[in-house]
Amino acid sequence: MAKKIAVINDLSGFGKCSLTAAIPVISVMGVQPCPLPTAVLSAQTAYPSYFLDDFTGKMESIRREWEKLHVKFDGIYTGFVASEEQIGHIFRFIETFRTKEGFLLVDPVMGDDGNKYDMFTEGLLQKMKELVSMADVVTPNLTEFCLLTGADYEEICGLPDSLLIGALKGLSEGILRKGPETVIVTGIRFADGDGQKIGNLILTKEESQMVSFPYIGKSYSGTGDLFASIIAGGLARGDRIEELCRLAGEFTQRAMRDSVDAGAEAVGGTEFERHLGMLLPDLGGESDK
């Protein structure tokens, strides 16, 4: 029987992010994604115009119906939330469905590139910190990591590359003390002897490890969702975090490279579909090059 993950995130018609990224990725990894939408949008919020149907009032109804079915989840994965109230519903969901054997992965969606998203409030940040403290794995981008730790984003970005990892490791200690086993800071740009890189920094109480790839010079919607979804799918099937970070980084980089070649607009997301085969469990991470 396939493993199951509850995926709490929004559903956007255009943008290749959130659930439209998570569902194909987790499915092809041999795991069943069970979506609980936090909102349904005509297009993700970076588009100049969009319709949003807030699902706050429906989240509890879905939880109750799933509870009646006595369903079991091997993991819970949370992404975009529209309000503090929604995080309250997630607390109730976790109380109902989390097991000792299952994991909780929190992707604390609040901002990017130093900017906070429109739904951000200080109250939401405090609730998000509570949710993060309950997680096993947290996957913030650098902006979200700074929000969670109280660090100044511009100051962190201005650090010499030789000091950056040490600073992030020091800042992560406050998060790791409160519960999570692993924090993965995504989308860190830096330079080394081989040129510009983009990396994902794995942080635990014991160690830190940067998994990096060449930086292609552009950013695309949904790459964080692809990354977190691969981590979630892999955790459900028992893969190691380090291996998953390499797989997720390689997958995302190939998708971004194809998007550059195709001239895709950044707001529309990446051309990831042709690389889904590299996530199949029986292919061992191999794909056409």
XYZ file of N, CA, C and O in Angstrom, residues 19-87:
276
model
N 0.199 23.249 -4.615
C -0.316 21.913 -4.871
C -0.091 21.435 -6.301
O 0.076 20.227 -6.535
N -0.063 22.352 -7.269
C 0.158 21.898 -8.641
C 1.601 21.443 -8.858
O 1.895 20.745 -9.823
N 2.495 21.834 -7.969
C 3.857 21.300 -7.965
C 3.945 20.057 -7.082
O 4.555 19.052 -7.453
N 3.319 20.108 -5.919
C 3.453 19.024 -4.947
C 2.811 17.725 -5.418
O 3.375 16.633 -5.227
N 1.636 17.809 -6.020
C 0.907 16.587 -6.374
C 1.667 15.728 -7.378
O 1.867 14.529 -7.138
N 2.144 16.256 -8.518
C 2.884 15.384 -9.439
C 4.204 14.886 -8.870
O 4.586 13.735 -9.094
N 4.899 15.742 -8.126
C 6.200 15.348 -7.578
C 6.045 14.210 -6.572
O 6.728 13.183 -6.655
N 5.156 14.366 -5.617
C 4.986 13.352 -4.577
C 4.427 12.068 -5.175
O 4.841 10.957 -4.816
N 3.509 12.191 -6.135
C 2.914 11.008 -6.763
C 3.961 10.180 -7.496
O 4.000 8.946 -7.373
N 4.820 10.843 -8.273
C 5.800 10.090 -9.054
C 6.856 9.449 -8.159
O 7.502 8.469 -8.547
N 6.980 9.941 -6.934
C 7.910 9.338 -5.988
C 7.334 8.086 -5.330
O 7.972 7.468 -4.483
N 6.107 7.714 -5.722
C 5.496 6.503 -5.194
C 4.729 6.711 -3.912
O 4.437 5.753 -3.181
N 4.368 7.968 -3.632
C 3.675 8.338 -2.404
C 2.372 9.042 -2.785
O 2.335 9.804 -3.752
N 1.309 8.792 -2.037
C 0.024 9.413 -2.336
C -0.092 10.760 -1.635
O -0.084 10.830 -0.409
N -0.221 11.878 -2.387
C -0.484 13.176 -1.760
C -1.982 13.358 -1.547
O -2.781 13.157 -2.463
N -2.364 13.725 -0.339
C -3.770 13.955 -0.009
C -3.931 15.456 0.262
O -3.599 15.941 1.350
N -4.402 16.230 -0.733
C -4.393 17.680 -0.600
C -5.519 18.221 0.270
O -6.676 17.803 0.161
N -5.151 19.154 1.145
C -6.110 19.955 1.890
C -5.850 21.407 1.506
O -4.894 22.013 1.979
N -6.659 21.983 0.614
C -6.390 23.341 0.135
C -6.613 24.399 1.221
O -7.598 24.352 1.966
N -5.694 25.335 1.308
C -5.877 26.508 2.171
C -6.553 27.644 1.411
O -7.138 28.539 2.009
N -6.446 27.607 0.085
C -7.080 28.600 -0.783
C -7.056 28.050 -2.204
O -6.203 27.230 -2.537
N -7.997 28.491 -3.016
C -7.986 28.177 -4.449
C -7.883 29.501 -5.199
O -8.670 30.428 -4.957
N -6.872 29.600 -6.067
C -6.611 30.846 -6.781
C -6.653 30.613 -8.286
O -6.288 29.542 -8.770
N -7.077 31.637 -9.016
C -7.021 31.563 -10.472
C -5.575 31.530 -10.950
O -5.252 30.885 -11.948
N -4.709 32.223 -10.253
C -3.277 32.263 -10.550
C -2.565 32.646 -9.265
O -3.145 33.292 -8.379
N -1.303 32.237 -9.139
C -0.578 32.561 -7.908
C -0.421 34.082 -7.770
O -0.557 34.834 -8.731
N -0.140 34.524 -6.552
C -0.296 35.933 -6.195
C 0.726 36.881 -6.816
O 0.579 38.097 -6.694
N 1.746 36.357 -7.497
C 2.696 37.234 -8.181
C 2.154 37.734 -9.522
O 2.727 38.650 -10.122
N 1.055 37.151 -10.007
C 0.430 37.648 -11.231
C -0.227 39.008 -10.952
O -0.618 39.292 -9.811
N -0.361 39.849 -11.986
C -0.911 41.192 -11.757
C -2.370 41.197 -11.321
O -2.835 42.159 -10.702
N -3.105 40.119 -11.612
C -4.499 40.032 -11.201
C -4.835 38.582 -10.927
O -4.359 37.679 -11.629
N -5.625 38.321 -9.889
C -6.008 36.946 -9.586
C -7.261 36.933 -8.713
O -7.561 37.895 -8.008
N -7.993 35.829 -8.774
C -9.133 35.576 -7.887
C -8.685 34.598 -6.813
O -7.991 33.618 -7.110
N -9.065 34.825 -5.578
C -8.693 33.953 -4.465
C -9.943 33.570 -3.675
O -10.697 34.434 -3.239
N -10.148 32.271 -3.530
C -11.218 31.750 -2.677
C -10.564 31.195 -1.418
O -9.888 30.170 -1.456
N -10.734 31.903 -0.312
C -10.134 31.525 0.964
C -10.852 30.295 1.522
O -12.066 30.286 1.680
N -10.078 29.251 1.838
C -10.657 28.001 2.320
C -10.623 27.870 3.848
O -10.824 26.769 4.364
N -10.402 28.957 4.548
C -10.324 28.873 6.009
C -11.547 28.182 6.590
O -11.437 27.297 7.447
N -12.722 28.565 6.119
C -13.959 28.005 6.660
C -14.216 26.566 6.266
O -15.129 25.920 6.804
N -13.446 26.041 5.325
C -13.650 24.672 4.842
C -12.622 23.691 5.411
O -12.822 22.476 5.339
N -11.515 24.213 5.959
C -10.442 23.340 6.426
C -10.900 22.412 7.549
O -10.575 21.230 7.565
N -11.683 22.937 8.482
C -12.149 22.122 9.597
C -13.131 21.056 9.123
O -13.134 19.927 9.628
N -13.952 21.388 8.131
C -14.900 20.403 7.592
C -14.154 19.231 6.958
O -14.549 18.063 7.129
N -13.093 19.522 6.228
C -12.293 18.455 5.619
C -11.633 17.611 6.696
O -11.623 16.371 6.628
N -11.095 18.260 7.725
C -10.460 17.511 8.815
C -11.453 16.555 9.467
O -11.134 15.377 9.717
N -12.665 17.039 9.729
C -13.672 16.196 10.377
C -14.041 14.998 9.503
O -14.205 13.884 10.003
N -14.190 15.228 8.196
C -14.542 14.135 7.296
C -13.428 13.100 7.222
O -13.683 11.885 7.205
N -12.178 13.543 7.194
C -11.065 12.599 7.178
C -10.983 11.823 8.492
O -10.654 10.636 8.504
N -11.313 12.512 9.596
C -11.307 11.830 10.889
C -12.356 10.723 10.913
O -12.113 9.622 11.456
N -13.508 10.963 10.309
C -14.562 9.940 10.233
C -14.087 8.704 9.467
O -14.508 7.584 9.753
N -13.217 8.927 8.483
C -12.709 7.830 7.667
C -11.590 7.047 8.362
O -11.140 6.024 7.847
N -11.132 7.548 9.508
C -10.039 6.917 10.263
C -8.791 6.750 9.402
O -8.096 5.730 9.458
N -8.497 7.771 8.587
C -7.329 7.695 7.711
C -6.039 7.860 8.515
O -6.023 8.488 9.587
N -4.969 7.295 8.001
C -3.655 7.390 8.619
C -2.688 8.025 7.621
O -2.710 7.693 6.433
N -1.850 8.924 8.101
C -0.860 9.578 7.250
C 0.545 9.225 7.717
O 0.816 9.169 8.919
N 1.436 9.033 6.746
C 2.840 8.785 7.051
C 3.617 10.088 7.222
O 4.761 10.080 7.675
N 2.989 11.177 6.852
C 3.600 12.483 7.025
C 2.587 13.583 6.790
O 1.541 13.376 6.157
N 2.882 14.756 7.318
C 2.087 15.965 7.104
C 3.041 17.033 6.604
O 4.119 17.234 7.176
N 2.632 17.716 5.536
C 3.488 18.708 4.881
C 2.671 19.978 4.703
O 1.644 19.972 4.043
N 3.104 21.061 5.326
C 2.369 22.323 5.254
C 3.133 23.354 4.437
O 4.358 23.442 4.512
N 2.386 24.136 3.650
C 2.976 25.200 2.848
C 2.265 26.518 3.084
O 2.156 26.976 4.225
N 1.746 27.126 2.019
C 1.133 28.452 2.099
C -0.093 28.461 3.010
O -0.987 27.630 2.886
N -0.106 29.408 3.922
C -1.294 29.681 4.731
C -1.658 31.151 4.565
O -0.789 32.008 4.442
N -2.958 31.435 4.553
C -3.420 32.786 4.271
C -3.620 33.631 5.518
O -3.797 34.843 5.413
N -3.591 33.002 6.717
C -3.917 33.765 7.919
C -3.498 33.011 9.171
O -3.206 31.811 9.134
N -3.512 33.724 10.287
C -3.264 33.104 11.586
C -4.317 32.041 11.887
O -4.016 30.990 12.455
N -5.567 32.330 11.513
C -6.657 31.389 11.776
C -6.398 30.045 11.108
O -6.694 28.986 11.669
N -5.821 30.076 9.899
C -5.532 28.821 9.216
C -4.493 28.003 9.967
O -4.583 26.775 10.011
N -3.512 28.658 10.548
C -2.520 27.917 11.333
C -3.188 27.269 12.537
O -2.843 26.153 12.943
